[in-house]
Short mmCIF file of C-alpha atoms (C1' of nucleotides) in Angstrom, two decimals:
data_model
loop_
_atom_site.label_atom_id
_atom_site.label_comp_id
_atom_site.label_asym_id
_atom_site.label_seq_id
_atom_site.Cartn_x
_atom_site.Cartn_y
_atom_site.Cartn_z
CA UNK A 992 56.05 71.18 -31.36
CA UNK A 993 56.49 67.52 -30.87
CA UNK A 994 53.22 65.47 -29.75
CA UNK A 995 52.14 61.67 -28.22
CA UNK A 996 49.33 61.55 -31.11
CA UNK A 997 51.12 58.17 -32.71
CA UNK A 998 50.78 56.49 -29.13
CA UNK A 999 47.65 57.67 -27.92
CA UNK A 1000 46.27 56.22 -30.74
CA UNK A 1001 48.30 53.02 -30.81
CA UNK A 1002 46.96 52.69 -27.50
CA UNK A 1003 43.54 52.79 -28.20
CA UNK A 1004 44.17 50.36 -31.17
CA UNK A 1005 43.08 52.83 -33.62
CA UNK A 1006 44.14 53.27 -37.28
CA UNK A 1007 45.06 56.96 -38.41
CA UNK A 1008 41.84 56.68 -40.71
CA UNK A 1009 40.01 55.67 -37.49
CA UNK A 1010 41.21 58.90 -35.60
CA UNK A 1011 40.89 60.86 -38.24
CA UNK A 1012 36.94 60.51 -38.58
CA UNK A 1013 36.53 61.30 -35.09
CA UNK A 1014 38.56 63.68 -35.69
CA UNK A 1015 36.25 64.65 -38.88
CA UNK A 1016 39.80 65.31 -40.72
CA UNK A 1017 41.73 63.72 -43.44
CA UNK A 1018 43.52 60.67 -42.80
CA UNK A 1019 46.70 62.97 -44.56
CA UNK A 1020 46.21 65.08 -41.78
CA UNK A 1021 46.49 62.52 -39.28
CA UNK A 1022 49.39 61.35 -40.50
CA UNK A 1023 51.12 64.82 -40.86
CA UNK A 1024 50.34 65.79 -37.66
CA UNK A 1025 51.33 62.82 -36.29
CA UNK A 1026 55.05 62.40 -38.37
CA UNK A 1027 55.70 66.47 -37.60
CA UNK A 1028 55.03 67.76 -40.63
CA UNK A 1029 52.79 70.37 -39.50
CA UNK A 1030 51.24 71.24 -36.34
CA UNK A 1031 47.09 71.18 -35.42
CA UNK A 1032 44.91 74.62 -35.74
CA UNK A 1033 43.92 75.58 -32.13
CA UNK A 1034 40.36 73.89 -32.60
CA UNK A 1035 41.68 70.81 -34.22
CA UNK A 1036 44.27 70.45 -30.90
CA UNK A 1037 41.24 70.91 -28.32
CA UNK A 1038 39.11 68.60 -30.76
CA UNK A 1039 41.85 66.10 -30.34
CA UNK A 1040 42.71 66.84 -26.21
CA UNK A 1041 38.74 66.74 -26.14
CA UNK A 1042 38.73 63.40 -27.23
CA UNK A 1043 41.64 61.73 -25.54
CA UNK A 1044 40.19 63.67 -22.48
CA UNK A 1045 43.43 65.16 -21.92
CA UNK A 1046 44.61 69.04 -21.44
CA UNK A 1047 46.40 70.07 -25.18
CA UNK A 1048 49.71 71.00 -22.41
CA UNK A 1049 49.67 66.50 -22.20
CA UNK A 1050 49.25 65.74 -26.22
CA UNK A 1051 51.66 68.74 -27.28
CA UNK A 1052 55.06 69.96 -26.45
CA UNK A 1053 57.28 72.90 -27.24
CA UNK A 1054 60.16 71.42 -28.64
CA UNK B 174 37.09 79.69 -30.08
CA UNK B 175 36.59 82.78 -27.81
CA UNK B 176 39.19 83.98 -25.57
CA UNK B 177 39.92 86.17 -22.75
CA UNK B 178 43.14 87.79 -24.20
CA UNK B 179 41.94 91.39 -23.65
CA UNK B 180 40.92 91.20 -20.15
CA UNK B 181 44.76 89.55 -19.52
CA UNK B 182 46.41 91.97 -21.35
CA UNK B 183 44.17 94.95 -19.99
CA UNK B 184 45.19 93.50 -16.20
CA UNK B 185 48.81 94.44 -16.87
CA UNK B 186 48.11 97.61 -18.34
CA UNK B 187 49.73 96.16 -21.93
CA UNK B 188 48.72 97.87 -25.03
CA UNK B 189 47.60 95.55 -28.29
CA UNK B 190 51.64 96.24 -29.21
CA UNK B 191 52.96 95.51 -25.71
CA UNK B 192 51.73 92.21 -26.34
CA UNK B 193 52.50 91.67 -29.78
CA UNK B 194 56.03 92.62 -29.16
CA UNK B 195 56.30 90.10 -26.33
CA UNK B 196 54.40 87.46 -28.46
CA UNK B 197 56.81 88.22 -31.73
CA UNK B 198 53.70 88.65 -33.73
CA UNK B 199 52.28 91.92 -34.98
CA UNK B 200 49.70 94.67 -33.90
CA UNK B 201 47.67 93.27 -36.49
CA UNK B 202 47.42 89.43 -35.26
CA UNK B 203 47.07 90.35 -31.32
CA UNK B 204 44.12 92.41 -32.22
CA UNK B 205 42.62 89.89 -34.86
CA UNK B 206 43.19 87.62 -32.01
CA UNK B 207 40.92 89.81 -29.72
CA UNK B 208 38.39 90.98 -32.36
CA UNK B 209 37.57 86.95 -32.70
CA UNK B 210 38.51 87.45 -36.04
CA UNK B 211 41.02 84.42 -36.56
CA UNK B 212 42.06 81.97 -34.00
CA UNK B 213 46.00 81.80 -32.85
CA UNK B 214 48.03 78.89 -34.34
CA UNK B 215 48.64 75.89 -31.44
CA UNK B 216 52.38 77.41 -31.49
CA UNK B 217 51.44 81.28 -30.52
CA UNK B 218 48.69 79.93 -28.69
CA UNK B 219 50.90 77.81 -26.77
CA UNK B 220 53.54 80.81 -26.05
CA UNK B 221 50.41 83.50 -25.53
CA UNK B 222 49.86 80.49 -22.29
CA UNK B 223 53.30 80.97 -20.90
CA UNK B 224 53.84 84.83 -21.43
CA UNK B 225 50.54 84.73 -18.71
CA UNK B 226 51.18 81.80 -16.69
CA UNK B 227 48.41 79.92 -17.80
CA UNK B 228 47.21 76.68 -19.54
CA UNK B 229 45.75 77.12 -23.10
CA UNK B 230 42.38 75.80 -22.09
CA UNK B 231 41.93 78.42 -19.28
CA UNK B 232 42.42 81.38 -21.99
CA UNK B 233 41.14 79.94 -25.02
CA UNK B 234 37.39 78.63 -24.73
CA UNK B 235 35.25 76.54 -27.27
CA UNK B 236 32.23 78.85 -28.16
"C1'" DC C 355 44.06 123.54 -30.93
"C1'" DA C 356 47.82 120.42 -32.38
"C1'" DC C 357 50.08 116.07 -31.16
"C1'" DT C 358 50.37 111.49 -29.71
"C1'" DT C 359 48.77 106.96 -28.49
"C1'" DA C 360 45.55 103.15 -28.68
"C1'" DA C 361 42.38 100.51 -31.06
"C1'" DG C 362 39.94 98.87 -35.09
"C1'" DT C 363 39.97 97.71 -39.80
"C1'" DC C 364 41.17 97.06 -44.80
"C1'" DA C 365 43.93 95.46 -48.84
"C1'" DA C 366 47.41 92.61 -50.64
"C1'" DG C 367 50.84 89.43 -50.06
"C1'" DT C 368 53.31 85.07 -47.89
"C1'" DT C 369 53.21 80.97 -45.07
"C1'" DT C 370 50.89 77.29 -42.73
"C1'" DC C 371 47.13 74.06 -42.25
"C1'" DA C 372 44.02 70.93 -44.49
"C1'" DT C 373 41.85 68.87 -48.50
"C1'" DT C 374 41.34 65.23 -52.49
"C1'" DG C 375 43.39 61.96 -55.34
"C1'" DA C 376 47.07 59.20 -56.37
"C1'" DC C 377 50.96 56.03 -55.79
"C1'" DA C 378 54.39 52.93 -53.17
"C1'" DT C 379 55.54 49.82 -49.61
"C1'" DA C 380 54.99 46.41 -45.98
"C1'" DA C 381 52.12 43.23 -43.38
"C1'" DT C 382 48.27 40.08 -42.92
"C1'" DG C 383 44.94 36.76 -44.24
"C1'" DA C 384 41.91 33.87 -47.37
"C1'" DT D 1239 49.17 33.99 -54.57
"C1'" DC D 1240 45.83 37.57 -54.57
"C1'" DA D 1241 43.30 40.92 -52.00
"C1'" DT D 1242 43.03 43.99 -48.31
"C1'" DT D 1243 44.57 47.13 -44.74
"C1'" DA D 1244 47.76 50.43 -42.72
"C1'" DT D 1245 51.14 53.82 -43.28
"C1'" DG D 1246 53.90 57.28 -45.60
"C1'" DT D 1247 54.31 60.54 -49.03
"C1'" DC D 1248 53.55 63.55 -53.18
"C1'" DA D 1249 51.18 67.18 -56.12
"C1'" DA D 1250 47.77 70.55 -56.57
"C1'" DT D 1251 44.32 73.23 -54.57
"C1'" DG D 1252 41.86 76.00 -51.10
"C1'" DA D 1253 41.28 78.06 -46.50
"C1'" DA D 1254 43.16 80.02 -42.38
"C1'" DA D 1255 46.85 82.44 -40.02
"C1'" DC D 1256 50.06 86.10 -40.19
"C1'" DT D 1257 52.61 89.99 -42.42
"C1'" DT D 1258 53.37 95.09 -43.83
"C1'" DG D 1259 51.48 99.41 -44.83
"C1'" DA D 1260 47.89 102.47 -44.63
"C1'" DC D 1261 43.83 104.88 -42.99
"C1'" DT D 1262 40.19 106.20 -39.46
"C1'" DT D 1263 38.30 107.23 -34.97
"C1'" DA D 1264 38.45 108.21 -30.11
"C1'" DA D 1265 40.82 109.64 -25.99
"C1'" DG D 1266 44.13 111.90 -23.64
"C1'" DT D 1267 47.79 115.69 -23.00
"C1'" DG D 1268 50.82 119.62 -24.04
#
DNA sequence: CACTTAAGTCAAGTTTCATTGACATAATGA
DNA sequence: TCATTATGTCAATGAAACTTGACTTAAGTG
């Protein structure tokens, strides 16, 4: 799975720290998420499409 | 997370292992899955979506 | 009745996701 | 220059997802 996290966020002109506590994660997890080191849990993706207000189909992608 | 996994797979007449074997996952995890015992990863999730046509968000629901 | 299939569950093990704490690097600003 | 912020990464730990193998129960079906 690759995902748009790192320009979603650039977008907004938010730090990973500041995603990360809306997220209520770690900033780590930000990061690893966002460099493809490991994909989101199913809650954490709709946490994140929930907050972008965008369907998890428009954040992720098979790769 | 709740889900309406059984009712899809109960449409098509698909036992528990039907469905695992088309998911590549075991017995085990597609009735886990059902049970609301564990939620899918975003990568099963996302292939349990195509196997039935759907987006993620109109199987899997926030509870 | 005996046999098979489906579903639910448990135990024990591996892999993946997520945590805290730490360190390095680059960029910016006082 | 010195301090701060942002990002990337590592190690160690814990929690969640997923595995195999086994057992039980219920519902057909010969």
């Amino acid at each position: 799975m690759n995902n748009r996290l790192k320009v979603l966020r650039a977008e907004r002109g938010w730090s990973q720290q500041d995603l990360a506590t809306r997220l209520e994660v770690s900033r780590q997890s930000v990061n690893a998420i966002e460099t493809g080191r490991y994909d989101p849990s199913l809650p954490l993706a709709f946490r994140i499409a929930d907050l972008f207000g965008m369907a998890i189909e428009d954040i992720f992608q098979r790769d």
